[in-house]
């Protein structure tokens, strides 16, 4: 031990009966260690890994950690996300018009990246096509299985006679949009007609043909019959001028639609 340290220790033991202070004890230990030969000093040093492990154990004991959930956070499936994008785009088209809506607007409203948006829909035309298909199902519930229902009741289900007010307002708004945008952009009009009206007429004609084969209906041309019935029903859904429904209330319009279907099925004789 260094001579000055020995003198300090003897002086402290002779002059003071009180226990050594923490600072003084630390000083003595430090000096003792540094006066040791290097080999002895290394032997007395606590391994760094053990020291860290001990400190970590103390912290863990005093601050228990909350177990982290295993795996990645759940995200919506591709199908669910695509449906969400379609619905959001439809709302934006109604609010801002098709021409006034960009893919950036859709991505921002959906809170997704444009890369994710383009993964589902490569372009704005493809997105519009998906929105038209969504609108078509709000106008005509086909394909579907209605064989267990009477013919008039089946057609009421197919044409969604009892649609709720909110959904009815949305499809009426999109019908107005389709009429306006078709005039502005012939390509949009062609897409609306091909994927909307033509597709609906084809599906309805196929269903009518199946009913005729089962003996539930007699018509000479199911395609023409489908077009006539669609004109009767959709003419009552929204006015030809696009200024809104021509009805005092929803009940009056539903009654009219049911009469249209009754006349189609049973005739006027």
mmCIF file of C-alpha atoms in Angstrom:
data_model
loop_
_atom_site.group_PDB
_atom_site.id
_atom_site.type_symbol
_atom_site.label_atom_id
_atom_site.label_comp_id
_atom_site.label_asym_id
_atom_site.label_seq_id
_atom_site.Cartn_x
_atom_site.Cartn_y
_atom_site.Cartn_z
ATOM 1 C CA UNK A 1 0.000 0.000 0.000
ATOM 2 C CA UNK A 2 1.299 3.513 -0.749
ATOM 3 C CA UNK A 3 2.969 5.191 2.262
ATOM 4 C CA UNK A 4 0.713 8.311 2.211
ATOM 5 C CA UNK A 5 -2.342 6.095 2.243
ATOM 6 C CA UNK A 6 -1.002 4.106 5.198
ATOM 7 C CA UNK A 7 -0.427 7.378 7.144
ATOM 8 C CA UNK A 8 -3.944 8.570 6.278
ATOM 9 C CA UNK A 9 -5.487 5.327 7.476
ATOM 10 C CA UNK A 10 -3.565 5.351 10.800
ATOM 11 C CA UNK A 11 -4.465 9.042 11.371
ATOM 12 C CA UNK A 12 -8.128 8.316 10.760
ATOM 13 C CA UNK A 13 -8.116 5.337 13.101
ATOM 14 C CA UNK A 14 -6.298 7.258 15.893
ATOM 15 C CA UNK A 15 -8.047 10.617 15.691
ATOM 16 C CA UNK A 16 -11.569 9.574 14.856
ATOM 17 C CA UNK A 17 -13.746 7.042 16.541
ATOM 18 C CA UNK A 18 -16.538 7.605 14.061
ATOM 19 C CA UNK A 19 -17.021 5.216 11.138
ATOM 20 C CA UNK A 20 -15.258 6.204 7.949
ATOM 21 C CA UNK A 21 -17.333 8.299 5.634
ATOM 22 C CA UNK A 22 -18.452 6.834 2.322
ATOM 23 C CA UNK A 23 -16.220 9.233 0.404
ATOM 24 C CA UNK A 24 -13.184 8.367 2.505
ATOM 25 C CA UNK A 25 -13.855 4.628 2.176
ATOM 26 C CA UNK A 26 -14.151 4.984 -1.569
ATOM 27 C CA UNK A 27 -10.866 6.908 -1.678
ATOM 28 C CA UNK A 28 -9.079 4.224 0.302
ATOM 29 C CA UNK A 29 -10.395 1.395 -1.841
ATOM 30 C CA UNK A 30 -9.505 3.219 -5.053
ATOM 31 C CA UNK A 31 -5.976 3.855 -3.907
ATOM 32 C CA UNK A 32 -5.560 0.300 -2.691
ATOM 33 C CA UNK A 33 -6.631 -1.053 -6.077
ATOM 34 C CA UNK A 34 -4.350 1.217 -8.038
ATOM 35 C CA UNK A 35 -1.379 0.344 -5.822
ATOM 36 C CA UNK A 36 -1.856 -3.354 -6.586
ATOM 37 C CA UNK A 37 0.176 -5.109 -9.233
ATOM 38 C CA UNK A 38 -1.551 -5.172 -12.608
ATOM 39 C CA UNK A 39 -2.247 -8.912 -12.507
ATOM 40 C CA UNK A 40 -3.902 -8.634 -9.083
ATOM 41 C CA UNK A 41 -5.905 -5.604 -10.184
ATOM 42 C CA UNK A 42 -7.310 -7.446 -13.231
ATOM 43 C CA UNK A 43 -8.278 -10.409 -11.052
ATOM 44 C CA UNK A 44 -10.303 -8.205 -8.714
ATOM 45 C CA UNK A 45 -12.135 -6.352 -11.476
ATOM 46 C CA UNK A 46 -15.783 -7.424 -11.968
ATOM 47 C CA UNK A 47 -16.453 -8.631 -15.494
ATOM 48 C CA UNK A 48 -18.226 -5.914 -17.488
ATOM 49 C CA UNK A 49 -20.872 -8.335 -18.763
ATOM 50 C CA UNK A 50 -21.643 -9.430 -15.203
ATOM 51 C CA UNK A 51 -21.856 -5.851 -14.022
ATOM 52 C CA UNK A 52 -24.237 -4.931 -16.802
ATOM 53 C CA UNK A 53 -26.278 -8.045 -16.217
ATOM 54 C CA UNK A 54 -26.559 -7.238 -12.530
ATOM 55 C CA UNK A 55 -27.636 -3.676 -13.198
ATOM 56 C CA UNK A 56 -30.152 -4.857 -15.781
ATOM 57 C CA UNK A 57 -31.548 -7.386 -13.317
ATOM 58 C CA UNK A 58 -31.950 -4.692 -10.674
ATOM 59 C CA UNK A 59 -33.722 -2.388 -13.132
ATOM 60 C CA UNK A 60 -35.960 -5.182 -14.326
ATOM 61 C CA UNK A 61 -36.873 -6.056 -10.770
ATOM 62 C CA UNK A 62 -37.706 -2.470 -9.863
ATOM 63 C CA UNK A 63 -39.387 -1.672 -13.208
ATOM 64 C CA UNK A 64 -41.112 -4.782 -14.536
ATOM 65 C CA UNK A 65 -41.641 -4.492 -18.275
ATOM 66 C CA UNK A 66 -44.930 -5.013 -20.067
ATOM 67 C CA UNK A 67 -44.650 -8.008 -22.417
ATOM 68 C CA UNK A 68 -44.648 -6.930 -26.070
ATOM 69 C CA UNK A 69 -47.261 -8.475 -28.353
ATOM 70 C CA UNK A 70 -45.780 -11.088 -30.630
ATOM 71 C CA UNK A 71 -45.927 -10.717 -34.385
ATOM 72 C CA UNK A 72 -46.712 -7.756 -36.631
ATOM 73 C CA UNK A 73 -49.737 -5.528 -35.947
ATOM 74 C CA UNK A 74 -52.909 -6.621 -37.684
ATOM 75 C CA UNK A 75 -53.813 -4.902 -40.943
ATOM 76 C CA UNK A 76 -56.927 -5.179 -43.071
ATOM 77 C CA UNK A 77 -56.941 -7.815 -45.800
ATOM 78 C CA UNK A 78 -56.487 -6.866 -49.463
ATOM 79 C CA UNK A 79 -60.156 -7.559 -50.140
ATOM 80 C CA UNK A 80 -61.317 -5.366 -47.255
ATOM 81 C CA UNK A 81 -58.914 -2.596 -48.225
ATOM 82 C CA UNK A 82 -60.032 -2.667 -51.859
ATOM 83 C CA UNK A 83 -63.675 -2.401 -50.759
ATOM 84 C CA UNK A 84 -62.777 0.532 -48.520
ATOM 85 C CA UNK A 85 -61.015 2.265 -51.413
ATOM 86 C CA UNK A 86 -64.012 1.708 -53.718
ATOM 87 C CA UNK A 87 -66.437 3.183 -51.231
ATOM 88 C CA UNK A 88 -64.189 6.153 -50.519
ATOM 89 C CA UNK A 89 -63.627 6.847 -54.208
ATOM 90 C CA UNK A 90 -67.362 6.714 -54.841
ATOM 91 C CA UNK A 91 -67.950 9.329 -52.135
ATOM 92 C CA UNK A 92 -65.193 11.546 -53.548
ATOM 93 C CA UNK A 93 -66.541 11.274 -57.096
ATOM 94 C CA UNK A 94 -69.962 12.377 -55.844
ATOM 95 C CA UNK A 95 -68.455 15.257 -53.829
ATOM 96 C CA UNK A 96 -65.896 16.548 -56.336
ATOM 97 C CA UNK A 97 -66.870 14.978 -59.644
ATOM 98 C CA UNK A 98 -64.876 12.348 -61.477
ATOM 99 C CA UNK A 99 -62.794 14.936 -63.320
ATOM 100 C CA UNK A 100 -62.079 16.860 -60.126
ATOM 101 C CA UNK A 101 -60.846 13.830 -58.180
ATOM 102 C CA UNK A 102 -57.262 12.606 -58.437
ATOM 103 C CA UNK A 103 -55.648 9.418 -57.252
ATOM 104 C CA UNK A 104 -53.781 11.520 -54.680
ATOM 105 C CA UNK A 105 -57.136 12.665 -53.279
ATOM 106 C CA UNK A 106 -58.297 9.074 -52.951
ATOM 107 C CA UNK A 107 -55.073 7.929 -51.273
ATOM 108 C CA UNK A 108 -55.204 10.835 -48.819
ATOM 109 C CA UNK A 109 -58.849 10.208 -47.917
ATOM 110 C CA UNK A 110 -58.139 6.485 -47.436
ATOM 111 C CA UNK A 111 -54.984 7.312 -45.415
ATOM 112 C CA UNK A 112 -52.858 5.016 -47.532
ATOM 113 C CA UNK A 113 -49.863 5.539 -49.800
ATOM 114 C CA UNK A 114 -50.297 5.997 -53.527
ATOM 115 C CA UNK A 115 -48.200 2.872 -53.969
ATOM 116 C CA UNK A 116 -50.809 0.870 -52.038
ATOM 117 C CA UNK A 117 -53.612 2.484 -54.042
ATOM 118 C CA UNK A 118 -51.983 1.637 -57.368
ATOM 119 C CA UNK A 119 -51.377 -1.920 -56.168
ATOM 120 C CA UNK A 120 -55.158 -2.376 -55.988
ATOM 121 C CA UNK A 121 -56.124 -0.154 -58.930
ATOM 122 C CA UNK A 122 -53.458 0.515 -61.606
ATOM 123 C CA UNK A 123 -55.163 3.714 -62.750
ATOM 124 C CA UNK A 124 -58.091 6.052 -62.327
ATOM 125 C CA UNK A 125 -60.055 4.292 -65.085
ATOM 126 C CA UNK A 126 -59.761 0.957 -63.270
ATOM 127 C CA UNK A 127 -60.879 2.625 -60.066
ATOM 128 C CA UNK A 128 -63.900 4.133 -61.813
ATOM 129 C CA UNK A 129 -64.768 0.710 -63.233
ATOM 130 C CA UNK A 130 -64.726 -0.728 -59.702
ATOM 131 C CA UNK A 131 -66.926 2.126 -58.458
ATOM 132 C CA UNK A 132 -69.413 1.568 -61.308
ATOM 133 C CA UNK A 133 -69.609 -2.099 -60.359
ATOM 134 C CA UNK A 134 -70.274 -1.090 -56.745
ATOM 135 C CA UNK A 135 -73.006 1.264 -57.907
ATOM 136 C CA UNK A 136 -74.531 -1.420 -60.115
ATOM 137 C CA UNK A 137 -74.999 -3.720 -57.117
ATOM 138 C CA UNK A 138 -76.817 -0.901 -55.329
ATOM 139 C CA UNK A 139 -79.258 -0.710 -58.243
ATOM 140 C CA UNK A 140 -79.679 -4.392 -59.071
ATOM 141 C CA UNK A 141 -78.976 -7.218 -56.631
ATOM 142 C CA UNK A 142 -77.764 -9.757 -59.160
ATOM 143 C CA UNK A 143 -76.408 -12.395 -59.329
ATOM 144 C CA UNK A 144 -78.424 -13.912 -56.508
ATOM 145 C CA UNK A 145 -80.593 -16.860 -55.507
ATOM 146 C CA UNK A 146 -84.286 -15.966 -55.328
ATOM 147 C CA UNK A 147 -85.817 -19.237 -56.450
ATOM 148 C CA UNK A 148 -87.636 -19.794 -53.157
ATOM 149 C CA UNK A 149 -89.532 -16.482 -53.446
ATOM 150 C CA UNK A 150 -92.632 -15.687 -55.498
ATOM 151 C CA UNK A 151 -91.719 -13.941 -58.745
ATOM 152 C CA UNK A 152 -92.982 -10.494 -57.726
ATOM 153 C CA UNK A 153 -91.238 -10.661 -54.346
ATOM 154 C CA UNK A 154 -88.029 -11.867 -56.000
ATOM 155 C CA UNK A 155 -88.050 -8.872 -58.355
ATOM 156 C CA UNK A 156 -88.680 -6.520 -55.441
ATOM 157 C CA UNK A 157 -85.547 -7.929 -53.799
ATOM 158 C CA UNK A 158 -83.546 -7.714 -57.020
ATOM 159 C CA UNK A 159 -84.454 -4.051 -57.549
ATOM 160 C CA UNK A 160 -83.899 -3.234 -53.866
ATOM 161 C CA UNK A 161 -87.330 -1.677 -53.431
ATOM 162 C CA UNK A 162 -86.897 -1.438 -49.654
ATOM 163 C CA UNK A 163 -83.410 0.084 -49.708
ATOM 164 C CA UNK A 164 -82.734 2.362 -46.727
ATOM 165 C CA UNK A 165 -82.819 6.135 -47.141
ATOM 166 C CA UNK A 166 -79.052 6.682 -46.838
ATOM 167 C CA UNK A 167 -78.146 4.058 -49.435
ATOM 168 C CA UNK A 168 -80.920 5.338 -51.709
ATOM 169 C CA UNK A 169 -79.532 8.883 -51.489
ATOM 170 C CA UNK A 170 -76.050 7.608 -52.385
ATOM 171 C CA UNK A 171 -77.180 5.686 -55.459
ATOM 172 C CA UNK A 172 -79.360 8.599 -56.618
ATOM 173 C CA UNK A 173 -76.385 10.954 -56.250
ATOM 174 C CA UNK A 174 -74.206 8.625 -58.298
ATOM 175 C CA UNK A 175 -76.866 8.394 -61.004
ATOM 176 C CA UNK A 176 -76.778 12.182 -61.299
ATOM 177 C CA UNK A 177 -72.984 12.074 -61.408
ATOM 178 C CA UNK A 178 -73.089 9.451 -64.173
ATOM 179 C CA UNK A 179 -75.366 11.626 -66.307
ATOM 180 C CA UNK A 180 -73.205 14.733 -65.873
ATOM 181 C CA UNK A 181 -69.842 13.033 -66.366
ATOM 182 C CA UNK A 182 -71.062 11.074 -69.394
ATOM 183 C CA UNK A 183 -71.824 14.347 -71.158
ATOM 184 C CA UNK A 184 -68.463 15.863 -70.209
ATOM 185 C CA UNK A 185 -66.364 12.853 -71.154
ATOM 186 C CA UNK A 186 -67.623 10.374 -73.787
ATOM 187 C CA UNK A 187 -65.119 7.748 -72.616
ATOM 188 C CA UNK A 188 -66.561 7.926 -69.097
ATOM 189 C CA UNK A 189 -70.048 7.680 -70.616
ATOM 190 C CA UNK A 190 -69.069 4.570 -72.571
ATOM 191 C CA UNK A 191 -67.643 2.976 -69.411
ATOM 192 C CA UNK A 192 -70.746 3.848 -67.408
ATOM 193 C CA UNK A 193 -73.006 2.385 -70.075
ATOM 194 C CA UNK A 194 -71.004 -0.785 -70.668
ATOM 195 C CA UNK A 195 -70.296 -1.685 -67.020
ATOM 196 C CA UNK A 196 -73.505 -0.222 -65.612
ATOM 197 C CA UNK A 197 -76.600 -0.370 -67.805
ATOM 198 C CA UNK A 198 -75.456 -3.059 -70.247
ATOM 199 C CA UNK A 199 -74.096 -5.319 -67.531
ATOM 200 C CA UNK A 200 -77.282 -4.928 -65.476
ATOM 201 C CA UNK A 201 -79.492 -5.696 -68.468
ATOM 202 C CA UNK A 202 -77.477 -8.813 -69.272
ATOM 203 C CA UNK A 203 -77.665 -10.120 -65.686
ATOM 204 C CA UNK A 204 -81.404 -9.441 -65.476
ATOM 205 C CA UNK A 205 -82.018 -11.097 -68.867
ATOM 206 C CA UNK A 206 -80.109 -14.184 -67.708
ATOM 207 C CA UNK A 207 -82.204 -14.347 -64.545
ATOM 208 C CA UNK A 208 -85.461 -13.921 -66.497
ATOM 209 C CA UNK A 209 -84.368 -16.625 -68.910
ATOM 210 C CA UNK A 210 -83.724 -18.998 -66.002
ATOM 211 C CA UNK A 211 -87.210 -18.270 -64.632
ATOM 212 C CA UNK A 212 -88.731 -18.937 -68.039
ATOM 213 C CA UNK A 213 -86.969 -22.282 -68.251
ATOM 214 C CA UNK A 214 -88.483 -23.174 -64.860
ATOM 215 C CA UNK A 215 -91.947 -22.261 -66.139
ATOM 216 C CA UNK A 216 -92.369 -19.259 -63.840
ATOM 217 C CA UNK A 217 -92.411 -16.656 -66.619
ATOM 218 C CA UNK A 218 -93.426 -16.446 -70.282
ATOM 219 C CA UNK A 219 -91.760 -13.806 -72.484
ATOM 220 C CA UNK A 220 -90.661 -13.958 -76.122
ATOM 221 C CA UNK A 221 -87.424 -11.974 -75.633
ATOM 222 C CA UNK A 222 -85.816 -11.891 -72.200
ATOM 223 C CA UNK A 223 -83.262 -9.234 -73.210
ATOM 224 C CA UNK A 224 -85.993 -6.811 -74.347
ATOM 225 C CA UNK A 225 -88.082 -7.667 -71.292
ATOM 226 C CA UNK A 226 -85.113 -6.870 -69.041
ATOM 227 C CA UNK A 227 -84.660 -3.489 -70.744
ATOM 228 C CA UNK A 228 -88.372 -2.649 -70.416
ATOM 229 C CA UNK A 229 -88.452 -3.569 -66.729
ATOM 230 C CA UNK A 230 -85.290 -1.573 -66.008
ATOM 231 C CA UNK A 231 -86.778 1.485 -67.720
ATOM 232 C CA UNK A 232 -89.935 1.149 -65.654
ATOM 233 C CA UNK A 233 -88.065 0.828 -62.352
ATOM 234 C CA UNK A 234 -85.102 3.145 -62.836
ATOM 235 C CA UNK A 235 -87.267 5.801 -64.398
ATOM 236 C CA UNK A 236 -88.978 6.030 -61.028
ATOM 237 C CA UNK A 237 -85.754 5.989 -59.023
ATOM 238 C CA UNK A 238 -84.548 9.305 -60.412
ATOM 239 C CA UNK A 239 -86.133 11.817 -62.752
ATOM 240 C CA UNK A 240 -84.953 11.932 -66.347
ATOM 241 C CA UNK A 241 -83.830 15.563 -65.928
ATOM 242 C CA UNK A 242 -81.647 14.730 -62.913
ATOM 243 C CA UNK A 243 -83.341 17.220 -60.589
ATOM 244 C CA UNK A 244 -84.191 14.689 -57.893
ATOM 245 C CA UNK A 245 -86.939 12.182 -57.146
ATOM 246 C CA UNK A 246 -90.419 13.137 -58.354
ATOM 247 C CA UNK A 247 -92.177 11.752 -55.309
ATOM 248 C CA UNK A 248 -93.742 13.240 -52.184
ATOM 249 C CA UNK A 249 -92.054 10.544 -50.123
ATOM 250 C CA UNK A 250 -90.318 7.171 -50.143
ATOM 251 C CA UNK A 251 -93.529 5.260 -49.422
ATOM 252 C CA UNK A 252 -95.243 6.665 -52.511
ATOM 253 C CA UNK A 253 -92.333 5.681 -54.709
ATOM 254 C CA UNK A 254 -92.133 2.155 -53.250
ATOM 255 C CA UNK A 255 -95.846 1.675 -53.950
ATOM 256 C CA UNK A 256 -95.334 2.797 -57.545
ATOM 257 C CA UNK A 257 -92.373 0.437 -58.024
ATOM 258 C CA UNK A 258 -94.378 -2.500 -56.711
ATOM 259 C CA UNK A 259 -97.150 -1.690 -59.172
ATOM 260 C CA UNK A 260 -94.601 -1.630 -62.018
ATOM 261 C CA UNK A 261 -93.415 -5.095 -61.048
ATOM 262 C CA UNK A 262 -96.955 -6.396 -60.683
ATOM 263 C CA UNK A 263 -97.846 -5.159 -64.170
ATOM 264 C CA UNK A 264 -94.677 -6.695 -65.613
ATOM 265 C CA UNK A 265 -95.398 -10.086 -64.067
ATOM 266 C CA UNK A 266 -99.173 -10.277 -64.341
ATOM 267 C CA UNK A 267 -100.014 -7.840 -67.126
ATOM 268 C CA UNK A 268 -102.968 -5.457 -67.173
ATOM 269 C CA UNK A 269 -105.686 -7.830 -68.394
#
